[in-house]
mmCIF file of C-alpha atoms in Angstrom:
data_model
loop_
_atom_site.group_PDB
_atom_site.id
_atom_site.type_symbol
_atom_site.label_atom_id
_atom_site.label_comp_id
_atom_site.label_asym_id
_atom_site.label_seq_id
_atom_site.Cartn_x
_atom_site.Cartn_y
_atom_site.Cartn_z
ATOM 1 C CA MET A 29 -65.569 172.203 157.996
ATOM 2 C CA ILE A 30 -65.675 168.812 159.583
ATOM 3 C CA GLN A 31 -62.318 166.938 158.842
ATOM 4 C CA THR A 32 -62.020 163.098 158.555
ATOM 5 C CA ILE A 33 -58.981 161.575 160.411
ATOM 6 C CA GLN A 34 -57.298 161.024 156.931
ATOM 7 C CA ASN A 35 -57.715 164.682 156.134
ATOM 8 C CA VAL A 36 -56.091 165.644 159.465
ATOM 9 C CA ILE A 37 -53.180 163.301 158.889
ATOM 10 C CA GLU A 38 -52.600 164.251 155.242
ATOM 11 C CA SER A 39 -52.842 168.089 155.938
ATOM 12 C CA ARG A 40 -50.521 168.031 159.092
ATOM 13 C CA ALA A 41 -47.118 169.595 158.788
ATOM 14 C CA SER A 42 -44.509 170.704 161.226
ATOM 15 C CA VAL A 43 -45.072 174.432 161.942
ATOM 16 C CA ASN A 44 -41.998 176.363 162.440
ATOM 17 C CA ASN A 45 -43.540 179.884 162.314
ATOM 18 C CA PHE A 46 -46.387 180.713 164.669
ATOM 19 C CA GLN A 47 -48.743 183.858 164.814
ATOM 20 C CA THR A 48 -47.420 185.666 168.019
ATOM 21 C CA GLY A 49 -49.712 187.095 170.618
ATOM 22 C CA ARG A 50 -52.436 184.483 170.322
ATOM 23 C CA PRO A 51 -52.860 182.687 173.470
ATOM 24 C CA LEU A 52 -55.020 179.539 173.863
ATOM 25 C CA GLY A 53 -57.756 179.340 176.730
ATOM 26 C CA ASN A 54 -57.257 176.858 179.472
ATOM 27 C CA GLU A 55 -60.154 174.931 178.197
ATOM 28 C CA VAL A 56 -58.540 174.461 174.690
ATOM 29 C CA ILE A 57 -55.245 173.340 176.399
ATOM 30 C CA ALA A 58 -57.157 170.892 178.543
ATOM 31 C CA SER A 59 -59.084 169.571 175.594
ATOM 32 C CA LEU A 60 -55.721 168.924 173.773
ATOM 33 C CA VAL A 61 -54.323 166.992 176.541
ATOM 34 C CA SER A 62 -57.577 165.141 177.101
ATOM 35 C CA GLN A 63 -57.397 164.010 173.564
ATOM 36 C CA ALA A 64 -53.725 163.041 173.798
ATOM 37 C CA THR A 65 -54.516 160.826 176.918
ATOM 38 C CA GLN A 66 -56.727 158.694 174.632
ATOM 39 C CA ALA A 67 -53.331 157.278 173.179
ATOM 40 C CA PRO A 68 -52.554 153.749 173.909
ATOM 41 C CA SER A 69 -50.133 152.601 176.507
ATOM 42 C CA ALA A 70 -48.867 149.137 177.706
ATOM 43 C CA TYR A 71 -51.273 147.641 180.419
ATOM 44 C CA ASN A 72 -53.058 151.030 180.189
ATOM 45 C CA MET A 73 -50.396 152.366 182.349
ATOM 46 C CA GLN A 74 -50.801 156.072 181.144
ATOM 47 C CA ASN A 75 -47.126 156.657 181.911
ATOM 48 C CA TRP A 76 -47.055 160.193 180.853
ATOM 49 C CA ARG A 77 -47.375 163.719 182.137
ATOM 50 C CA PHE A 78 -47.897 167.004 180.316
ATOM 51 C CA ILE A 79 -46.543 170.437 181.229
ATOM 52 C CA ALA A 80 -48.280 173.318 179.249
ATOM 53 C CA VAL A 81 -45.751 176.165 179.091
ATOM 54 C CA GLN A 82 -47.535 179.322 178.267
ATOM 55 C CA SER A 83 -46.378 182.162 180.447
ATOM 56 C CA GLU A 84 -43.613 184.338 179.155
ATOM 57 C CA ASP A 85 -41.204 183.575 181.929
ATOM 58 C CA ALA A 86 -41.735 179.877 181.622
ATOM 59 C CA LYS A 87 -41.437 180.060 177.762
ATOM 60 C CA ALA A 88 -38.205 181.844 178.365
ATOM 61 C CA ARG A 89 -36.782 179.239 180.485
ATOM 62 C CA LEU A 90 -37.855 176.476 178.063
ATOM 63 C CA LYS A 91 -36.459 178.393 175.092
ATOM 64 C CA SER A 92 -33.091 178.558 177.062
ATOM 65 C CA ALA A 93 -33.149 174.754 177.498
ATOM 66 C CA ALA A 94 -34.151 174.248 173.913
ATOM 67 C CA PHE A 95 -31.102 175.897 172.509
ATOM 68 C CA GLY A 96 -32.787 179.285 171.918
ATOM 69 C CA GLN A 97 -35.483 178.007 169.485
ATOM 70 C CA GLN A 98 -37.738 180.950 168.915
ATOM 71 C CA LYS A 99 -40.888 178.986 168.111
ATOM 72 C CA ILE A 100 -41.203 178.324 171.820
ATOM 73 C CA MET A 101 -41.842 182.028 172.439
ATOM 74 C CA ASP A 102 -44.026 182.497 169.423
ATOM 75 C CA ALA A 103 -46.297 179.545 169.679
ATOM 76 C CA SER A 104 -49.398 179.867 171.956
ATOM 77 C CA VAL A 105 -48.223 177.024 174.170
ATOM 78 C CA ALA A 106 -45.331 174.482 174.347
ATOM 79 C CA PHE A 107 -46.109 171.177 175.840
ATOM 80 C CA ILE A 108 -43.319 169.222 177.579
ATOM 81 C CA ILE A 109 -44.398 165.571 177.358
ATOM 82 C CA CYS A 110 -42.767 163.355 179.820
ATOM 83 C CA GLY A 111 -42.807 159.521 180.038
ATOM 84 C CA THR A 112 -42.871 158.148 183.515
ATOM 85 C CA LEU A 113 -40.615 155.428 184.771
ATOM 86 C CA ALA A 114 -41.532 152.668 187.338
ATOM 87 C CA ALA A 115 -45.185 153.148 186.090
ATOM 88 C CA HIS A 116 -46.028 149.551 186.995
ATOM 89 C CA THR A 117 -45.951 150.499 190.759
ATOM 90 C CA GLN A 118 -48.971 152.578 190.107
ATOM 91 C CA LEU A 119 -50.845 150.315 187.837
ATOM 92 C CA ALA A 120 -53.223 148.795 190.358
ATOM 93 C CA ASN A 121 -54.683 152.337 191.162
ATOM 94 C CA VAL A 122 -54.649 153.261 187.436
ATOM 95 C CA LEU A 123 -56.768 150.184 186.607
ATOM 96 C CA LYS A 124 -59.290 150.609 189.369
ATOM 97 C CA PRO A 125 -61.644 153.035 187.664
ATOM 98 C CA SER A 126 -61.935 150.527 184.649
ATOM 99 C CA VAL A 127 -62.734 147.774 187.149
ATOM 100 C CA GLU A 128 -65.306 149.950 188.928
ATOM 101 C CA ALA A 129 -66.852 150.931 185.486
ATOM 102 C CA ASP A 130 -67.077 147.121 184.652
ATOM 103 C CA ILE A 131 -64.904 147.555 181.740
ATOM 104 C CA MET A 132 -62.514 144.814 183.130
ATOM 105 C CA LYS A 133 -62.658 142.400 185.886
ATOM 106 C CA GLN A 134 -60.695 142.560 188.969
ATOM 107 C CA ALA A 135 -58.986 139.108 188.252
ATOM 108 C CA THR A 136 -57.991 140.567 184.871
ATOM 109 C CA ALA A 137 -56.580 143.852 186.397
ATOM 110 C CA ASN A 138 -54.729 141.814 189.021
ATOM 111 C CA ALA A 139 -53.276 139.597 186.258
ATOM 112 C CA TRP A 140 -52.159 142.680 184.518
ATOM 113 C CA VAL A 141 -50.448 144.144 187.455
ATOM 114 C CA ALA A 142 -48.627 140.776 188.218
ATOM 115 C CA GLN A 143 -47.373 140.544 184.527
ATOM 116 C CA ALA A 144 -46.264 144.179 184.381
ATOM 117 C CA SER A 145 -44.508 143.850 187.802
ATOM 118 C CA ALA A 146 -42.772 140.752 186.678
ATOM 119 C CA SER A 147 -41.370 142.334 183.504
ATOM 120 C CA HIS A 148 -40.708 145.883 184.568
ATOM 121 C CA GLU A 149 -39.466 145.612 188.164
ATOM 122 C CA GLY A 150 -35.664 146.143 188.089
ATOM 123 C CA ASN A 151 -35.723 146.548 184.336
ATOM 124 C CA SER A 152 -34.675 150.083 183.734
ATOM 125 C CA VAL A 153 -34.354 149.583 179.857
ATOM 126 C CA LEU A 154 -37.914 148.267 179.532
ATOM 127 C CA GLN A 155 -39.199 151.025 181.774
ATOM 128 C CA ARG A 156 -37.363 153.628 179.674
ATOM 129 C CA ASP A 157 -38.592 152.121 176.436
ATOM 130 C CA GLU A 158 -42.171 152.084 177.645
ATOM 131 C CA ALA A 159 -41.991 155.631 178.721
ATOM 132 C CA MET A 160 -40.620 156.778 175.496
ATOM 133 C CA ARG A 161 -43.249 154.833 173.556
ATOM 134 C CA SER A 162 -46.159 156.128 175.574
ATOM 135 C CA ALA A 163 -45.034 159.733 175.553
ATOM 136 C CA SER A 164 -44.342 159.583 171.678
ATOM 137 C CA LEU A 165 -47.797 158.153 171.034
ATOM 138 C CA ALA A 166 -49.410 160.877 173.386
ATOM 139 C CA ALA A 167 -47.340 163.525 171.573
ATOM 140 C CA MET A 168 -48.675 162.407 168.046
ATOM 141 C CA THR A 169 -52.203 162.140 169.366
ATOM 142 C CA LEU A 170 -51.947 165.607 170.573
ATOM 143 C CA MET A 171 -50.609 167.031 167.373
ATOM 144 C CA LEU A 172 -53.526 165.401 165.530
ATOM 145 C CA ALA A 173 -55.893 166.897 167.896
ATOM 146 C CA ALA A 174 -54.349 170.227 167.313
ATOM 147 C CA GLN A 175 -54.647 169.846 163.689
ATOM 148 C CA GLY A 176 -58.236 168.842 163.958
ATOM 149 C CA MET A 177 -58.891 171.949 165.982
ATOM 150 C CA GLY A 178 -57.403 174.197 163.163
ATOM 151 C CA LEU A 179 -54.152 174.680 165.038
ATOM 152 C CA GLY A 180 -50.603 173.871 164.118
ATOM 153 C CA SER A 181 -47.885 172.032 165.836
ATOM 154 C CA CYS A 182 -44.232 171.129 165.848
ATOM 155 C CA PRO A 183 -42.437 168.290 167.756
ATOM 156 C CA MET A 184 -39.166 169.361 169.067
ATOM 157 C CA SER A 185 -36.398 166.907 170.196
ATOM 158 C CA GLY A 186 -33.647 169.464 170.402
ATOM 159 C CA PHE A 187 -33.327 170.355 174.079
ATOM 160 C CA ASP A 188 -31.278 169.693 177.126
ATOM 161 C CA ALA A 189 -33.254 167.085 179.119
ATOM 162 C CA THR A 190 -31.247 167.754 182.295
ATOM 163 C CA GLN A 191 -31.938 171.569 182.102
ATOM 164 C CA VAL A 192 -35.662 170.958 181.324
ATOM 165 C CA ALA A 193 -36.058 168.674 184.373
ATOM 166 C CA ARG A 194 -34.325 171.154 186.669
ATOM 167 C CA GLU A 195 -36.221 174.176 185.395
ATOM 168 C CA PHE A 196 -39.583 172.633 185.622
ATOM 169 C CA GLY A 197 -39.060 170.403 188.769
ATOM 170 C CA LEU A 198 -39.571 167.100 187.155
ATOM 171 C CA ALA A 199 -39.335 164.124 189.374
ATOM 172 C CA ALA A 200 -36.622 161.519 188.884
ATOM 173 C CA THR A 201 -39.122 159.242 187.475
ATOM 174 C CA GLU A 202 -40.183 161.701 184.743
ATOM 175 C CA LEU A 203 -38.329 161.635 181.510
ATOM 176 C CA PRO A 204 -38.914 164.614 179.228
ATOM 177 C CA VAL A 205 -39.344 163.011 175.762
ATOM 178 C CA VAL A 206 -40.514 165.667 173.401
ATOM 179 C CA ILE A 207 -41.561 169.259 173.367
ATOM 180 C CA VAL A 208 -44.673 169.995 171.208
ATOM 181 C CA ALA A 209 -45.197 173.675 170.185
ATOM 182 C CA VAL A 210 -48.851 174.479 169.426
ATOM 183 C CA GLY A 211 -50.588 177.516 168.069
ATOM 184 C CA TYR A 212 -51.867 179.327 164.998
ATOM 185 C CA PRO A 213 -49.581 178.957 162.057
ATOM 186 C CA ALA A 214 -48.194 182.058 160.294
ATOM 187 C CA ILE A 215 -48.267 182.329 156.556
ATOM 188 C CA GLU A 216 -44.643 181.529 156.169
ATOM 189 C CA ASN A 217 -44.586 177.759 156.564
ATOM 190 C CA SER A 218 -43.695 174.863 154.253
ATOM 191 C CA PRO A 219 -46.309 172.202 153.282
ATOM 192 C CA GLN A 220 -45.890 168.679 154.592
ATOM 193 C CA LYS A 221 -42.619 167.265 153.001
ATOM 194 C CA VAL A 222 -42.829 164.431 150.454
ATOM 195 C CA ARG A 223 -42.751 161.075 152.083
ATOM 196 C CA LYS A 224 -40.802 157.963 150.747
ATOM 197 C CA ALA A 225 -42.686 155.775 148.205
ATOM 198 C CA LEU A 226 -44.556 152.900 149.879
ATOM 199 C CA PRO A 227 -42.575 150.130 148.374
ATOM 200 C CA GLU A 228 -39.468 151.575 150.135
ATOM 201 C CA VAL A 229 -41.162 151.270 153.517
ATOM 202 C CA LEU A 230 -43.804 148.642 153.242
ATOM 203 C CA SER A 231 -43.538 144.770 153.253
ATOM 204 C CA ILE A 232 -46.624 142.683 153.126
ATOM 205 C CA VAL A 233 -45.975 139.067 154.087
#
C-alpha cells in the first residue's frame, strides 16, 4: 500500500522491541541514508555522517556505550548520526556539484561560502548548533524513510558520546548526536503516544 507522508507521520511510533535475526541488505541501508541526506542544512553544508552498525561485534560495542540498551542488539541496524563541526571549510567543494549542474551560479556559491565563513569561523557555539540541527533533521528524515519502507525505528539519546567516538574512530570534528535503531517491529510495542492539544503548542500571529 502506498502511504502518503501524512500516513507515515501519523503512524510512526518509537519502537522499543524489534524482531531479532532479521538483517537489512546493504541496498536498504543505502536507501535509508540516501533519503536521510535529502534533509535540509544551512547553506547546504550537509554537515552530517552516518555509521550503520550491523555486525554483532559492532553492535555489542555500541550497546556498551549506550548503557546496555538491548534494542541495539535486536534491531537490524543502529545508525550513529553525527553532525560535523567546521563544515564551512568544506562548503566550496560541497556546492561545486550544484554549480556544475547549473542549479546555482558560481557567484551565489561564492557568496554563500563567504557568508558561512564569516559567521562560523571561530564560532564554536554556532558550529555545534548547526551540527546538532543538521544531524537531527537527517535523523528524523531517516525515521520517516524507515516508516515508509515498512520498518520501525527508535531515536536514542542515551549514550556516552566520548565512548562512541572512541569505539568508532570519530574525528574531532564529528559529534555523535543521536542513535537511530531501525528494524522490523515486534508485536510488543506501544502505539504513538497522545500529543498535546494544538492550542497548547500553536500560536498564529
